[in-house]
Amino acid sequence: MRAVFMGTPDIAAEVLKCLLASEHEIVAVVTQPDRPKGRGKEMAKSPVKLVAEERGIPVFQPEKVKAPEAVAKLKEYNADIFLVAAFGQIVSKEILDIPKYGCINVHASLLPEYRGAAPIQWAILDGKEETGITIMRMDEGIDTGDMICRVKIPITAEETGGSLHDKLVAAGGPLLLEAMKQIEDGTAVYTPQNHEEHTYAKMLRKELGRLDFTEPAEKLERYIRGLNPWPSAYTYKDGKTVKFWSASVSYEKFDACPCGTLVSVQNGMLWIMTGDGILQVKEIQPEGKRRMTTEEYLRGYPLVPGVVFGS
């Protein structure tokens, strides 16, 4: 099939690579405009644009894909199908109606769970045991279209946002190719979502990573994993930011003390009181320093029980 691919971040770039290795013809790539990035605020190309340029594929970067001139440009490609993966803009009905086979979306959750911008991380934050990839035919809603196929991915006890992202990336491209085959040969089954069961994965913001030690240790440990590598879980000590990168949970009993209090330093870990249980911090990053094991950290920052984190 002649296809236009629409996507922006790493997960979309990997799906694009899979498509480029198939028999389908990618006639154009649509991605977000270049944006300033990093401390120097230099203009950066999206991962999808980098792949497209490397393969010599035309790139279209509209500020608003719904604008009349952008819609007219999309019609010029004369594509059979539009393929969408984490594009980052809402696609209008006018665009949905352009290609013969419609617009097909790769979504990183088991719909109708976790519609929205950050399904990978929220599956971990909420303590789910599995997630997956759903291929759906897009409609005017946000991730509300009929499902074509899904694949389930287990979430391990050590899973981070980064590791789960990589697993879903590996599954997305092959599943999309399977769906395209079904669409082309007329065997695709379009299953409506149960909208009453939907949940929403809101966009991640940096402040989400600030740890509230009045919460249970199990929840804090999930946030440390789920927000790794971005935006990361953090707290404060003596007014300076401290990031936690790895932790475990203990229910050993200690004398009552305020949440956030360091109650023990043992086995190379910081044991911090929470609203329910003890958070055992294994990997840490003080402000302005590199990421390190807690054992390494303690050599330069010796701590004793009674220190309070969070302010």
Coordinates of C-alpha atoms in Angstrom, one line a residue:
M1 CA 0.0 0.0 0.0
R2 CA 1.0 3.6 -0.5
A3 CA 1.1 5.1 3.0
V4 CA 1.7 8.4 4.7
F5 CA 3.3 8.0 8.1
M6 CA 2.5 10.5 10.9
G7 CA 4.6 10.4 14.1
T8 CA 7.2 12.2 16.2
P9 CA 9.1 10.6 19.1
D10 CA 11.3 7.5 19.4
I11 CA 8.5 5.0 19.6
A12 CA 7.1 6.3 16.3
A13 CA 10.6 6.3 14.7
E14 CA 11.0 2.6 15.4
V15 CA 7.5 1.8 13.9
L16 CA 8.6 3.8 10.8
K17 CA 11.8 1.7 10.5
C18 CA 9.7 -1.5 10.6
L19 CA 7.4 -0.1 7.8
L20 CA 10.4 0.8 5.7
A21 CA 11.7 -2.7 5.9
S22 CA 8.3 -4.0 4.5
E23 CA 6.8 -4.1 1.0
H24 CA 4.7 -1.0 1.7
E25 CA 5.6 2.3 0.1
I26 CA 6.0 5.3 2.5
V27 CA 5.4 8.2 0.2
A28 CA 5.8 10.9 2.9
V29 CA 6.3 11.5 6.6
V30 CA 4.4 14.0 8.7
T31 CA 6.0 15.1 12.0
Q32 CA 6.0 18.0 14.4
P33 CA 8.1 21.1 13.5
D34 CA 11.6 21.3 14.8
R35 CA 11.7 22.5 18.4
P36 CA 14.4 24.2 20.6
K37 CA 15.9 21.6 22.9
G38 CA 18.5 21.4 25.7
R39 CA 20.3 24.2 27.6
G40 CA 21.4 25.8 24.4
K41 CA 17.9 25.8 23.0
E42 CA 19.2 24.7 19.6
M43 CA 16.5 23.6 17.1
A44 CA 16.2 19.8 17.2
K45 CA 14.6 17.5 14.6
S46 CA 12.2 14.8 15.8
P47 CA 13.4 11.2 15.8
V48 CA 10.9 10.4 13.0
K49 CA 12.3 13.3 10.8
L50 CA 15.8 11.9 11.3
V51 CA 14.8 8.5 10.1
A52 CA 12.9 9.9 7.1
E53 CA 15.8 12.2 6.0
E54 CA 18.2 9.3 6.3
R55 CA 16.0 7.2 3.9
G56 CA 15.3 10.1 1.6
I57 CA 11.6 10.3 2.3
P58 CA 9.8 13.7 1.9
V59 CA 9.0 15.3 5.3
F60 CA 6.1 17.6 6.0
Q61 CA 6.0 19.5 9.3
P62 CA 2.8 21.6 9.7
E63 CA 2.3 23.7 12.8
K64 CA -1.4 22.7 12.5
V65 CA -2.2 19.6 10.5
K66 CA -5.9 20.6 10.5
A67 CA -5.2 23.9 8.6
P68 CA -6.7 24.0 5.1
E69 CA -3.3 24.2 3.4
A70 CA -2.0 21.2 5.4
V71 CA -5.1 19.1 4.5
A72 CA -4.6 20.0 0.8
K73 CA -1.0 18.9 1.0
L74 CA -2.0 15.5 2.5
K75 CA -4.4 15.0 -0.4
E76 CA -1.6 15.4 -2.9
Y77 CA 0.2 12.3 -1.7
N78 CA -2.7 10.1 -3.0
A79 CA -2.1 7.5 -0.3
D80 CA -4.1 4.4 0.3
I81 CA -3.7 4.7 4.1
F82 CA -2.4 7.1 6.8
L83 CA -0.5 5.4 9.6
V84 CA -0.2 7.3 12.9
A85 CA 2.0 6.7 15.9
A86 CA 2.4 9.3 18.7
F87 CA 2.1 12.2 16.2
G88 CA 1.2 14.8 18.8
Q89 CA -1.6 16.6 17.0
I90 CA -5.3 15.9 16.7
V91 CA -6.3 14.7 13.3
S92 CA -9.5 16.2 11.9
K93 CA -12.4 14.3 10.3
E94 CA -11.4 15.9 7.0
I95 CA -8.0 14.2 7.2
L96 CA -9.6 10.9 8.4
D97 CA -11.7 10.8 5.2
I98 CA -8.8 11.3 2.8
P99 CA -7.3 7.8 2.4
K100 CA -9.2 4.8 1.0
Y101 CA -8.4 2.7 4.1
G102 CA -8.7 5.5 6.6
C103 CA -6.2 6.5 9.4
I104 CA -4.7 3.6 11.4
N105 CA -3.2 4.3 14.8
V106 CA -0.6 2.5 16.9
H107 CA -1.4 3.1 20.6
A108 CA 0.8 1.9 23.5
S109 CA -1.9 0.5 25.8
L110 CA -4.7 -2.1 25.8
L111 CA -7.5 0.1 24.8
P112 CA -9.9 1.3 26.2
E113 CA -7.4 1.6 29.1
Y114 CA -5.0 4.5 29.1
R115 CA -6.2 6.7 26.2
G116 CA -4.1 9.8 26.0
A117 CA -0.6 11.0 26.0
A118 CA 1.4 8.9 28.5
P119 CA 0.0 5.3 28.5
I120 CA 3.3 3.6 29.0
Q121 CA 4.2 5.3 32.3
W122 CA 0.7 5.3 33.8
A123 CA 0.5 1.6 33.5
I124 CA 3.4 1.3 35.8
L125 CA 2.4 4.1 38.1
D126 CA -1.0 2.5 38.6
G127 CA 0.5 -0.9 39.4
K128 CA -0.8 -2.8 36.4
E129 CA 0.5 -6.3 35.7
E130 CA 0.2 -6.0 31.9
T131 CA -0.2 -3.5 29.1
G132 CA 0.3 -3.8 25.4
I133 CA -0.2 -2.3 21.9
T134 CA -3.5 -1.7 20.2
I135 CA -3.9 -1.0 16.5
M136 CA -7.2 0.9 15.8
R137 CA -9.0 2.8 13.0
M138 CA -9.1 6.4 14.1
D139 CA -12.2 8.4 14.5
E140 CA -12.8 12.0 15.7
G141 CA -12.3 11.1 19.4
I142 CA -9.0 10.8 21.2
D143 CA -8.0 7.1 21.0
T144 CA -11.7 6.1 20.8
G145 CA -11.7 4.3 17.4
D146 CA -12.5 0.6 16.6
M147 CA -9.8 -1.8 17.5
I148 CA -8.3 -4.1 14.8
C149 CA -5.7 -6.1 16.8
R150 CA -3.9 -6.1 20.2
V151 CA -0.9 -7.7 21.7
K152 CA -0.3 -8.0 25.5
I153 CA 3.0 -7.3 27.2
P154 CA 3.6 -8.3 30.9
I155 CA 4.9 -5.6 33.3
T156 CA 7.6 -7.0 35.6
A157 CA 8.3 -6.0 39.2
E158 CA 11.5 -4.3 38.0
E159 CA 9.9 -2.5 35.0
T160 CA 10.8 1.1 34.4
G161 CA 9.2 3.5 32.0
G162 CA 12.2 3.1 29.8
S163 CA 12.3 -0.6 29.7
L164 CA 8.6 -0.9 29.1
H165 CA 8.9 1.7 26.3
D166 CA 11.5 -0.5 24.6
K167 CA 9.3 -3.6 24.8
L168 CA 6.3 -1.8 23.3
V169 CA 8.5 -0.3 20.6
A170 CA 9.5 -3.8 19.5
A171 CA 5.9 -5.0 19.4
G172 CA 4.3 -1.9 17.6
G173 CA 5.8 -2.2 14.1
P174 CA 5.1 -5.9 13.6
L175 CA 1.6 -5.6 14.9
L176 CA 0.9 -2.7 12.6
L177 CA 2.1 -4.7 9.6
E178 CA -0.3 -7.5 10.6
A179 CA -3.2 -5.1 10.8
M180 CA -2.3 -3.7 7.4
K181 CA -2.3 -7.1 5.9
Q182 CA -5.8 -7.8 7.3
I183 CA -7.0 -4.4 6.0
E184 CA -5.7 -5.0 2.5
D185 CA -7.0 -8.5 2.2
G186 CA -10.4 -7.6 3.7
T187 CA -10.2 -9.9 6.8
A188 CA -9.8 -7.1 9.4
V189 CA -12.4 -7.1 12.1
Y190 CA -13.2 -3.7 13.6
T191 CA -14.2 -4.1 17.3
P192 CA -15.8 -1.1 19.0
Q193 CA -14.3 -0.1 22.4
N194 CA -16.3 -0.3 25.5
H195 CA -16.3 3.4 26.3
E196 CA -17.6 2.8 29.8
E197 CA -14.4 1.0 30.7
H198 CA -12.0 3.7 29.4
T199 CA -9.3 5.3 31.5
Y200 CA -7.1 8.3 30.6
A201 CA -3.3 8.7 30.7
K202 CA -2.7 12.4 31.3
M203 CA 0.4 14.0 30.1
L204 CA 3.5 13.7 32.3
R205 CA 4.8 16.9 34.0
K206 CA 8.0 17.3 36.0
E207 CA 6.1 18.1 39.2
L208 CA 4.5 14.6 39.1
G209 CA 7.8 13.2 40.1
R210 CA 8.0 15.0 43.5
L211 CA 7.7 12.2 46.1
D212 CA 5.1 12.6 48.8
F213 CA 6.4 10.5 51.7
T214 CA 2.9 10.4 53.3
E215 CA 2.0 8.0 50.5
P216 CA 2.6 4.2 50.8
A217 CA 6.1 3.0 50.0
E218 CA 4.7 0.7 47.3
K219 CA 3.3 3.7 45.4
L220 CA 6.5 5.7 45.7
E221 CA 8.5 2.7 44.4
R222 CA 6.3 2.5 41.4
Y223 CA 6.7 6.2 40.7
I224 CA 10.5 5.8 40.9
R225 CA 10.3 3.1 38.3
G226 CA 7.5 4.5 36.1
L227 CA 9.1 8.0 35.8
N228 CA 12.5 6.6 34.9
P229 CA 14.1 8.0 32.8
W230 CA 11.7 11.1 32.5
P231 CA 10.6 13.2 34.2
S232 CA 12.2 11.2 37.1
A233 CA 11.3 10.9 40.8
Y234 CA 12.8 13.4 43.2
T235 CA 12.7 15.0 46.6
Y236 CA 14.6 17.6 48.5
K237 CA 17.3 17.5 51.2
D238 CA 18.5 20.8 52.7
G239 CA 16.8 22.7 49.9
K240 CA 18.6 20.8 47.1
T241 CA 17.1 18.3 44.7
V242 CA 17.8 14.7 45.1
K243 CA 16.6 12.1 42.5
F244 CA 15.8 8.5 43.4
W245 CA 16.4 6.0 40.5
S246 CA 15.9 2.6 42.2
A247 CA 14.2 1.5 45.4
S248 CA 12.5 -1.4 47.1
V249 CA 9.9 -1.7 49.9
S250 CA 10.2 -3.1 53.4
Y251 CA 7.6 -3.4 56.2
E252 CA 10.0 -3.8 59.0
K253 CA 8.8 -1.9 62.1
F254 CA 10.4 1.2 63.4
D255 CA 9.5 3.7 66.1
A256 CA 6.9 6.2 65.0
C257 CA 8.4 9.3 63.3
P258 CA 7.4 11.9 60.6
C259 CA 7.1 10.6 57.0
G260 CA 10.3 11.3 55.1
T261 CA 12.6 10.6 58.0
L262 CA 15.7 8.4 57.5
V263 CA 15.2 5.6 60.0
S264 CA 18.1 3.4 59.1
V265 CA 21.2 3.1 56.8
Q266 CA 21.9 -0.5 56.1
N267 CA 22.7 -2.9 53.3
G268 CA 23.8 0.0 51.2
M269 CA 20.4 1.6 51.2
L270 CA 18.6 4.6 52.7
W271 CA 15.5 3.4 54.7
I272 CA 12.9 6.2 54.6
M273 CA 9.7 6.2 56.6
T274 CA 6.5 6.6 54.5
G275 CA 2.8 6.6 55.1
D276 CA 2.8 2.8 54.9
G277 CA 6.1 0.9 55.0
I278 CA 9.7 1.8 54.4
L279 CA 11.2 3.0 51.1
Q280 CA 14.6 1.5 50.6
V281 CA 16.6 3.7 48.2
K282 CA 19.2 1.9 46.2
E283 CA 20.2 4.4 43.5
I284 CA 20.4 8.1 43.9
Q285 CA 21.5 11.4 42.2
P286 CA 22.3 14.5 44.2
E287 CA 21.8 17.9 42.6
G288 CA 24.5 18.6 40.1
K289 CA 26.1 15.2 40.4
R290 CA 25.9 11.9 38.4
R291 CA 23.6 9.0 39.2
M292 CA 25.2 6.6 41.6
T293 CA 24.5 3.7 44.0
T294 CA 23.4 4.7 47.5
E295 CA 26.5 3.0 48.8
E296 CA 28.7 5.4 46.7
Y297 CA 26.5 8.3 47.7
L298 CA 27.1 7.6 51.4
R299 CA 30.8 7.8 51.0
G300 CA 30.6 11.5 50.0
Y301 CA 27.4 12.3 51.9
P302 CA 27.4 10.4 55.2
L303 CA 23.9 10.4 56.7
V304 CA 22.6 9.2 60.1
P305 CA 19.0 8.3 61.1
G306 CA 16.9 11.3 61.8
V307 CA 17.6 13.2 58.6
V308 CA 14.4 14.3 56.9
F309 CA 13.8 14.3 53.2
G310 CA 11.3 16.4 51.5
S311 CA 12.3 20.0 52.2

